[in-house]
């Protein structure tokens, strides 16, 4: 992949809150224009609840998907724009946060300089590749890229030991692919074949932009495709990687060298500062065994083409317009159907925010996140925790000993809301007025050194894995924690003037979703300390798997586009969390609220379910549907509405859904887990 994700975290969110016990009548939250009342809610609740929103919010040209989440991200983007306005035009002392933000952003916006430089910022790196003569030289280049944060061929980082969650160890993970999933290289469906053809042509054009003639560029593109296809065949599938036991293979340096003798692992770890490293998790042993074989079998010149492509591909969006436009054509238009690139200021602002994430987050929190939001959020999370505890007590399929351990894990889930208690130090990040790519490269070095500094040390439990200005949230199984950055604590997930039903239907459900991730098909394999540890009885685990399979079978029946089915196995964890989040928040709503009167003609229960559905309102392009179905562990928004609600008798009662209606599942066909 172009960008390797070192922490695989479940992504869904939540938002601010209110006094759940208030008797005060409130309004807002449900916009009647979002509905399509020409549709029977018992037939298609997604269209009924969101049809008006979809009609009123057509896909912008610069987006392949546009939904409630994306709309809020646009709002957060505007907030940052306002925050940046004064910073980027002021004079700042060199080394200050203001100077770093301003210079990073302004270098990215200086298109005249960037166009004049063209491919020049790449040349020192390309010349170093051209000078390589032996496999040893190739490996020295690969090691140097990892040292400077431009890792290629595989991923290296530090994170918690899966069986000793208080300690950070070195991690090796598969990588090295220019396309976002290994299946694009090996699948024989027409879409994958089309993408492979476009990808080779894309590389060809990029090599020419970097200075190669047409014949050399074409030869290099085919060579890179051969190497990446071989890497893809040795890679685990996304589904295989969902099993944490399959990706936990701890060994020392000697065993790694025995597994993969063709690569200079001693030199790698020594150069990166870990000579004789004793604890290394090798996520995919077969992949690293194949790397060893390829070092002996792939010619030096082929490796030079591959390293050159990795360099160009990782730098393209920070170079002149020819690179930017071609990069967008493949990764935006071909892969996702996006019609036009996002405005330059949005792209540069986003990259600046990524580079100085918590520094900008600190400014964002001071401007946009009131302390009351954090206090109210704590209350809601605890209400959801209580509701899940009540539901665990009533589970007929789970034995007492497993219930006790489930309660222990639930009680120890750590909750992070809004922003970190301590902020990251950016004094070591060097930002200059030399080139946009130069600042990106120095940022990569800064972050690589930061990641390596954690290895062979205790886990910092206070660390956040998302900045406050990010519209997102996560559950971390190794940390047994949920986190909700400040930017998500806004409508449509929390409305200050809305009634309880609306708030529980939106943020209540998504908080419940994150909590449920600790008990989904993979999260349940971690104990209260965040260690891989089987705390279930054999019989309870069997019953869980049987109930989870019901959800797999249900989602496999959804046709996302023509004859293309959803992937119930790949999305199982998210689907369990969606259904669990709904059940937990519905119970918490009825625990906390005595709301009875209708508002706008809808009962409290109806408003709860309408609010939930609106979280997943959205439009999406066909190419993006295909890409997400292959790559994303989340179901498409439409099926996040239809799938869980068909299993809920409370929803059936609220909207008079009867046997024979599409939104109705008979009791013996329903999934009932948490």
Coordinates of C-alpha atoms in Angstrom, one line a residue, residues 150-587:
X150 CA 10.1 6.1 3.8
X151 CA 9.8 2.4 4.4
X152 CA 9.4 0.2 1.4
X153 CA 9.0 -3.6 0.7
X154 CA 7.6 -4.1 4.2
X155 CA 6.5 -2.2 7.3
X156 CA 8.5 -1.7 10.5
X157 CA 7.2 0.0 13.7
X158 CA 6.8 -0.4 17.4
X159 CA 3.6 -1.4 19.2
X160 CA 2.4 -3.4 22.1
X161 CA 3.2 -7.1 22.4
X162 CA -0.1 -8.9 21.9
X163 CA 0.6 -11.2 24.8
X164 CA 2.3 -8.6 27.0
X165 CA 0.3 -5.5 26.4
X166 CA 2.3 -3.3 28.8
X167 CA 5.5 -3.6 26.6
X168 CA 6.3 -2.3 23.2
X169 CA 8.2 -4.6 20.8
X170 CA 9.4 -4.3 17.2
X171 CA 6.9 -5.3 14.6
X172 CA 7.4 -6.4 11.0
X173 CA 4.4 -6.4 8.7
X174 CA 3.8 -7.1 5.0
X175 CA 3.8 -4.2 2.6
X176 CA 5.4 -3.1 -0.6
X177 CA 2.4 -2.9 -2.9
X178 CA 1.4 0.1 -4.9
X179 CA -2.2 -0.9 -5.0
X180 CA -4.3 -1.0 -1.9
X181 CA -5.1 -4.7 -1.8
X182 CA -3.3 -7.8 -2.8
X183 CA -6.4 -9.2 -4.5
X184 CA -6.1 -6.6 -7.3
X185 CA -3.0 -8.4 -8.4
X186 CA -4.3 -11.9 -8.4
X187 CA -8.1 -11.8 -8.8
X188 CA -9.4 -12.7 -12.3
X189 CA -12.6 -10.7 -12.3
X190 CA -13.0 -8.1 -15.1
X191 CA -12.7 -5.1 -12.7
X192 CA -9.3 -6.4 -11.3
X193 CA -8.0 -7.0 -14.8
X194 CA -9.0 -3.5 -15.8
X195 CA -7.3 -2.0 -12.7
X196 CA -4.1 -3.9 -13.4
X197 CA -4.0 -2.6 -16.9
X198 CA -4.5 1.0 -15.7
X199 CA -1.9 0.6 -13.0
X200 CA 0.8 -0.5 -15.4
X201 CA 0.0 2.5 -17.7
X202 CA 0.0 4.8 -14.6
X203 CA 3.5 3.7 -13.6
X204 CA 4.6 4.1 -17.2
X205 CA 3.5 7.7 -17.2
X206 CA 5.0 8.4 -13.8
X207 CA 8.4 7.1 -14.8
X208 CA 8.3 9.4 -17.9
X209 CA 7.5 12.4 -15.7
X210 CA 10.5 11.5 -13.5
X211 CA 12.8 11.6 -16.6
X212 CA 12.7 8.2 -18.3
X213 CA 12.1 7.8 -22.0
X214 CA 9.0 5.9 -23.2
X215 CA 10.7 2.6 -23.7
X216 CA 12.6 2.6 -20.4
X217 CA 9.4 3.7 -18.6
X218 CA 7.4 0.9 -20.1
X219 CA 10.0 -1.7 -19.2
X220 CA 10.2 -0.5 -15.6
X221 CA 6.5 -0.5 -15.2
X222 CA 6.2 -4.1 -16.3
X223 CA 9.1 -5.0 -14.0
X224 CA 7.5 -3.4 -11.0
X225 CA 4.2 -5.1 -11.7
X226 CA 6.0 -8.5 -11.7
X227 CA 7.7 -7.8 -8.4
X228 CA 4.5 -6.5 -6.7
X229 CA 2.5 -9.4 -8.0
X230 CA 5.0 -11.8 -6.4
X231 CA 4.8 -9.9 -3.2
X232 CA 1.0 -9.9 -3.4
X233 CA 0.9 -13.7 -3.8
X234 CA 3.0 -14.0 -0.7
X235 CA 0.7 -11.6 1.3
X236 CA -2.1 -12.6 3.7
X237 CA -5.6 -11.6 2.6
X238 CA -7.5 -9.0 4.5
X239 CA -9.7 -11.7 6.0
X240 CA -6.7 -13.8 7.1
X241 CA -5.2 -10.7 8.8
X242 CA -8.3 -10.2 10.9
X243 CA -7.3 -13.2 13.0
X244 CA -4.8 -11.8 15.6
X245 CA -3.4 -15.2 16.4
X246 CA -2.4 -15.6 12.7
X247 CA -0.4 -12.3 12.8
X248 CA 1.3 -13.0 16.1
X249 CA 4.6 -14.7 15.5
X250 CA 7.2 -13.5 18.0
X251 CA 10.8 -14.4 17.5
X252 CA 14.3 -13.1 18.1
X253 CA 16.7 -11.8 15.5
X254 CA 18.4 -15.1 15.1
X255 CA 15.2 -16.9 14.3
X256 CA 14.2 -14.1 11.9
X257 CA 17.5 -14.5 10.1
X258 CA 16.9 -18.2 9.9
X259 CA 13.4 -17.6 8.5
X260 CA 14.5 -15.0 6.0
X261 CA 18.3 -15.5 5.4
X262 CA 18.4 -13.6 2.1
X263 CA 17.9 -10.2 3.8
X264 CA 20.5 -8.5 6.0
X265 CA 18.4 -8.4 9.2
X266 CA 21.4 -7.9 11.4
X267 CA 22.3 -4.8 9.4
X268 CA 18.7 -3.6 9.4
X269 CA 18.2 -3.8 13.2
X270 CA 21.7 -2.4 13.9
X271 CA 21.2 0.6 11.6
X272 CA 17.8 1.3 13.1
X273 CA 19.3 1.2 16.6
X274 CA 18.4 -2.3 17.8
X275 CA 21.4 -4.6 17.5
X276 CA 20.6 -8.1 18.6
X277 CA 16.9 -7.4 19.0
X278 CA 15.3 -10.1 21.1
X279 CA 11.6 -9.5 20.6
X280 CA 10.2 -9.1 17.1
X281 CA 6.7 -9.9 16.0
X282 CA 6.8 -11.1 12.4
X283 CA 3.2 -10.6 11.3
X284 CA 3.4 -12.7 8.2
X285 CA 6.3 -15.2 8.2
X286 CA 5.5 -16.5 4.7
X287 CA 5.8 -13.0 3.3
X288 CA 9.3 -12.5 4.8
X289 CA 10.4 -15.9 3.7
X290 CA 9.4 -14.8 0.1
X291 CA 11.4 -11.6 0.5
X292 CA 14.4 -13.7 1.2
X293 CA 13.9 -15.8 -1.9
X294 CA 13.4 -12.7 -4.0
X295 CA 16.6 -11.2 -2.8
X296 CA 18.4 -14.1 -4.4
X297 CA 16.3 -14.3 -7.6
X298 CA 15.3 -10.8 -8.7
X299 CA 18.1 -9.0 -10.6
X300 CA 19.6 -5.8 -9.2
X301 CA 18.2 -3.6 -12.1
X302 CA 14.7 -4.9 -11.4
X303 CA 15.0 -3.9 -7.8
X304 CA 16.2 -0.5 -8.9
X305 CA 13.1 0.0 -10.9
X306 CA 11.0 -1.1 -7.9
X307 CA 12.7 1.3 -5.5
X308 CA 12.4 4.1 -8.0
X309 CA 8.7 3.5 -8.3
X310 CA 8.2 3.4 -4.5
X311 CA 10.1 6.8 -4.3
X312 CA 8.0 8.4 -7.1
X313 CA 4.7 7.0 -5.8
X314 CA 5.3 8.2 -2.3
X315 CA 6.3 11.7 -3.4
X316 CA 3.9 12.3 -6.3
X317 CA 1.2 14.3 -4.5
X318 CA 3.9 16.7 -3.2
X319 CA 5.4 17.5 -6.6
X320 CA 4.5 19.5 -9.7
X321 CA 1.0 19.3 -11.4
X322 CA 2.0 16.6 -13.9
X323 CA 2.7 14.2 -11.0
X324 CA -0.3 15.3 -8.9
X325 CA -2.8 15.0 -11.8
X326 CA -1.6 11.5 -12.8
X327 CA -1.5 10.4 -9.2
X328 CA -5.2 11.5 -8.9
X329 CA -6.2 9.9 -12.1
X330 CA -5.3 6.4 -10.9
X331 CA -5.9 6.5 -7.2
X332 CA -8.9 8.9 -7.4
X333 CA -10.6 8.4 -10.7
X334 CA -9.8 4.8 -11.7
X335 CA -9.9 3.3 -8.2
X336 CA -12.9 5.2 -6.7
X337 CA -14.6 7.0 -9.6
X338 CA -13.8 10.5 -8.2
X339 CA -14.4 13.1 -10.9
X340 CA -12.1 15.8 -9.7
X341 CA -9.3 16.3 -7.2
X342 CA -9.9 18.1 -4.0
X343 CA -9.0 21.8 -3.9
X344 CA -5.3 22.4 -3.3
X345 CA -5.8 24.2 0.0
X346 CA -7.8 21.3 1.4
X347 CA -5.0 18.8 0.4
X348 CA -2.2 21.0 1.8
X349 CA -4.1 21.9 4.9
X350 CA -4.8 18.2 5.5
X351 CA -1.1 17.3 5.0
X352 CA -0.1 20.1 7.4
X353 CA -2.5 18.8 10.0
X354 CA -1.1 15.3 9.6
X355 CA 2.5 16.6 10.0
X356 CA 1.8 18.6 13.1
X357 CA -1.2 16.6 14.3
X358 CA -1.3 17.2 18.1
X359 CA 0.2 20.7 17.9
X360 CA -2.7 21.7 15.6
X361 CA -5.0 19.6 17.8
X362 CA -4.1 21.6 20.8
X363 CA -5.0 24.8 19.0
X364 CA -8.2 23.2 17.7
X365 CA -9.3 22.1 21.2
X366 CA -8.8 25.6 22.6
X367 CA -10.9 27.1 19.9
X368 CA -13.7 24.6 19.3
X369 CA -14.0 22.1 22.2
X370 CA -15.7 23.4 25.4
X371 CA -14.9 21.5 28.7
X372 CA -18.7 20.8 29.2
X373 CA -18.7 18.5 26.1
X374 CA -16.1 16.2 27.7
X375 CA -18.0 16.1 31.0
X376 CA -21.2 15.2 29.3
X377 CA -19.5 12.6 27.2
X378 CA -18.2 10.8 30.3
X379 CA -21.8 10.5 31.6
X380 CA -23.1 9.0 28.4
X381 CA -20.3 6.4 28.1
X382 CA -21.0 5.3 31.6
X383 CA -24.7 4.9 30.8
X384 CA -23.8 2.7 27.9
X385 CA -21.4 0.7 30.0
X386 CA -24.2 0.0 32.6
X387 CA -26.6 -1.0 29.8
X388 CA -24.1 -3.6 28.4
X389 CA -23.6 -5.0 31.9
X390 CA -27.3 -5.5 32.2
X391 CA -27.5 -7.2 28.9
X392 CA -24.6 -9.5 29.8
X393 CA -26.4 -10.6 32.9
X394 CA -29.4 -11.6 30.8
X395 CA -27.6 -13.6 28.1
X396 CA -29.0 -17.1 28.0
X397 CA -26.3 -18.5 25.8
X398 CA -23.3 -17.4 28.1
X399 CA -22.3 -19.3 31.2
X400 CA -21.6 -17.6 34.6
X401 CA -17.8 -17.9 34.5
X402 CA -17.5 -16.2 31.1
X403 CA -20.1 -13.6 32.2
X404 CA -17.9 -12.7 35.2
X405 CA -14.8 -12.2 33.0
X406 CA -16.9 -10.2 30.5
X407 CA -18.0 -7.9 33.3
X408 CA -14.4 -7.5 34.4
X409 CA -13.3 -6.5 30.9
X410 CA -16.2 -4.1 30.5
X411 CA -15.4 -2.5 33.8
X412 CA -11.8 -1.9 32.8
X413 CA -12.4 -0.4 29.4
X414 CA -10.5 2.9 29.4
X415 CA -12.2 5.9 27.9
X416 CA -10.5 8.8 26.2
X417 CA -12.5 11.9 25.2
X418 CA -11.6 14.9 23.3
X419 CA -7.9 15.3 23.5
X420 CA -4.7 13.9 25.3
X421 CA -3.8 14.9 28.8
X422 CA -0.3 15.5 27.6
X423 CA 0.7 16.8 24.2
X424 CA 3.4 15.5 21.9
X425 CA 6.5 17.6 21.6
X426 CA 7.3 18.9 18.0
X427 CA 10.5 20.7 18.8
X428 CA 12.5 18.1 16.9
X429 CA 10.5 18.6 13.7
X430 CA 12.4 20.7 11.2
X431 CA 10.3 22.7 8.8
X432 CA 11.9 24.9 6.2
X433 CA 11.1 27.1 3.2
X434 CA 13.1 24.9 0.7
X435 CA 10.5 22.6 -0.8
X436 CA 7.1 21.0 -0.1
X437 CA 8.5 17.5 -0.5
X438 CA 11.5 18.4 1.7
X439 CA 9.1 19.1 4.6
X440 CA 7.2 15.9 4.0
X441 CA 10.4 13.9 4.0
X442 CA 11.6 15.5 7.3
X443 CA 8.2 14.8 8.8
X444 CA 8.5 11.2 7.9
X445 CA 11.9 11.0 9.5
X446 CA 10.5 12.7 12.6
X447 CA 7.6 10.2 12.9
X448 CA 9.9 7.2 12.2
X449 CA 12.2 8.2 15.0
X450 CA 9.2 8.7 17.3
X451 CA 7.9 5.3 16.5
X452 CA 11.3 3.6 17.1
X453 CA 11.7 5.5 20.4
X454 CA 8.9 3.4 21.9
X455 CA 10.5 0.0 21.2
X456 CA 11.7 -2.0 24.2
X457 CA 9.9 0.3 26.6
X458 CA 6.7 0.3 28.6
X459 CA 3.5 1.2 26.7
X460 CA 2.5 4.9 27.2
X461 CA -1.1 4.4 28.2
X462 CA -1.8 8.2 27.8
X463 CA -0.9 8.2 24.1
X464 CA -3.7 8.9 21.6
X465 CA -3.7 7.3 18.1
X466 CA -5.8 10.0 16.5
X467 CA -5.5 13.8 16.8
X468 CA -8.4 15.9 18.3
X469 CA -9.2 17.5 14.9
X470 CA -9.9 14.2 13.2
X471 CA -13.5 13.2 12.7
X472 CA -13.2 9.6 13.8
X473 CA -12.9 7.3 16.8
X474 CA -11.5 3.9 17.7
X475 CA -11.4 0.9 20.0
X476 CA -7.9 -0.6 20.6
X477 CA -8.0 -4.2 21.7
X478 CA -4.4 -4.2 23.0
X479 CA -5.1 -1.1 25.1
X480 CA -8.7 -2.1 25.9
X481 CA -9.8 1.5 25.4
X482 CA -12.2 3.6 23.4
X483 CA -11.3 7.1 22.2
X484 CA -13.4 9.9 20.8
X485 CA -11.5 12.9 19.3
X486 CA -13.0 16.4 19.8
X487 CA -14.0 16.9 16.2
X488 CA -16.5 14.1 16.2
X489 CA -18.4 15.5 19.2
X490 CA -20.8 17.6 17.0
X491 CA -24.0 17.1 15.0
X492 CA -25.2 14.8 13.4
X493 CA -24.0 12.7 16.4
X494 CA -25.0 15.0 19.1
X495 CA -27.4 17.9 19.1
X496 CA -27.5 20.2 22.0
X497 CA -31.2 21.0 21.4
X498 CA -32.4 17.5 20.6
X499 CA -34.4 15.1 22.7
X500 CA -33.0 12.1 24.4
X501 CA -34.1 9.6 21.7
X502 CA -32.2 11.4 19.0
X503 CA -29.0 11.6 21.0
X504 CA -29.1 8.0 22.1
X505 CA -30.0 6.9 18.5
X506 CA -26.9 8.7 17.2
X507 CA -23.9 9.0 19.5
X508 CA -25.3 6.5 22.0
X509 CA -25.3 3.8 19.3
X510 CA -21.8 4.7 18.0
X511 CA -20.4 4.7 21.5
X512 CA -22.1 1.4 22.1
X513 CA -20.5 0.2 18.8
X514 CA -17.0 1.0 20.0
X515 CA -17.6 -0.7 23.4
X516 CA -19.0 -3.8 21.6
X517 CA -15.7 -4.0 19.6
X518 CA -14.2 -5.4 22.8
X519 CA -16.5 -8.3 22.4
X520 CA -16.8 -8.8 18.7
X521 CA -15.4 -11.9 16.9
X522 CA -11.8 -10.7 17.2
X523 CA -12.0 -8.3 20.1
X524 CA -13.3 -11.0 22.4
X525 CA -10.0 -12.8 22.1
X526 CA -8.3 -10.2 24.2
X527 CA -8.6 -10.1 28.0
X528 CA -9.2 -7.1 30.2
X529 CA -5.5 -6.3 30.2
X530 CA -5.4 -6.2 26.4
X531 CA -3.6 -9.5 26.0
X532 CA -4.4 -12.3 23.6
X533 CA -5.9 -14.8 26.1
X534 CA -8.8 -17.2 25.7
X535 CA -11.0 -16.3 28.7
X536 CA -14.1 -18.1 27.3
X537 CA -15.3 -21.6 28.1
X538 CA -15.3 -23.9 25.1
X539 CA -19.0 -24.1 25.0
X540 CA -19.6 -20.4 25.3
X541 CA -17.1 -19.8 22.4
X542 CA -19.0 -22.3 20.3
X543 CA -22.3 -20.6 21.0
X544 CA -20.8 -17.2 20.2
X545 CA -19.5 -18.5 16.8
X546 CA -22.9 -20.0 15.9
X547 CA -24.6 -16.7 16.6
X548 CA -22.0 -14.7 14.7
X549 CA -22.4 -17.0 11.7
X550 CA -26.0 -15.9 11.5
X551 CA -24.8 -12.4 10.8
X552 CA -22.3 -13.6 8.2
X553 CA -25.0 -15.4 6.3
X554 CA -27.3 -12.4 6.5
X555 CA -24.8 -9.9 5.1
X556 CA -23.7 -12.3 2.4
X557 CA -27.2 -12.0 0.9
X558 CA -26.9 -8.3 0.3
X559 CA -26.1 -7.4 -3.3
X560 CA -24.1 -4.2 -3.3
X561 CA -24.0 -3.7 -7.1
X562 CA -25.7 -5.9 -9.7
X563 CA -24.5 -9.4 -8.8
X564 CA -21.7 -8.4 -6.5
X565 CA -22.4 -9.6 -2.9
X566 CA -21.3 -8.0 0.4
X567 CA -18.6 -9.9 2.3
X568 CA -20.2 -11.0 5.5
X569 CA -16.9 -12.6 6.8
X570 CA -14.7 -9.5 6.2
X571 CA -17.3 -7.2 7.8
X572 CA -18.3 -9.5 10.7
X573 CA -16.6 -7.5 13.5
X574 CA -18.2 -4.2 12.4
X575 CA -21.6 -5.8 11.9
X576 CA -21.5 -7.4 15.4
X577 CA -20.6 -3.9 16.8
X578 CA -23.4 -2.2 14.9
X579 CA -26.0 -4.6 16.2
X580 CA -24.5 -4.6 19.7
X581 CA -24.3 -0.8 19.7
X582 CA -28.0 -0.5 18.8
X583 CA -29.1 -3.0 21.5
X584 CA -27.0 -1.4 24.2
X585 CA -28.0 2.2 23.4
X586 CA -31.7 1.3 23.1
X587 CA -31.5 -0.1 26.6

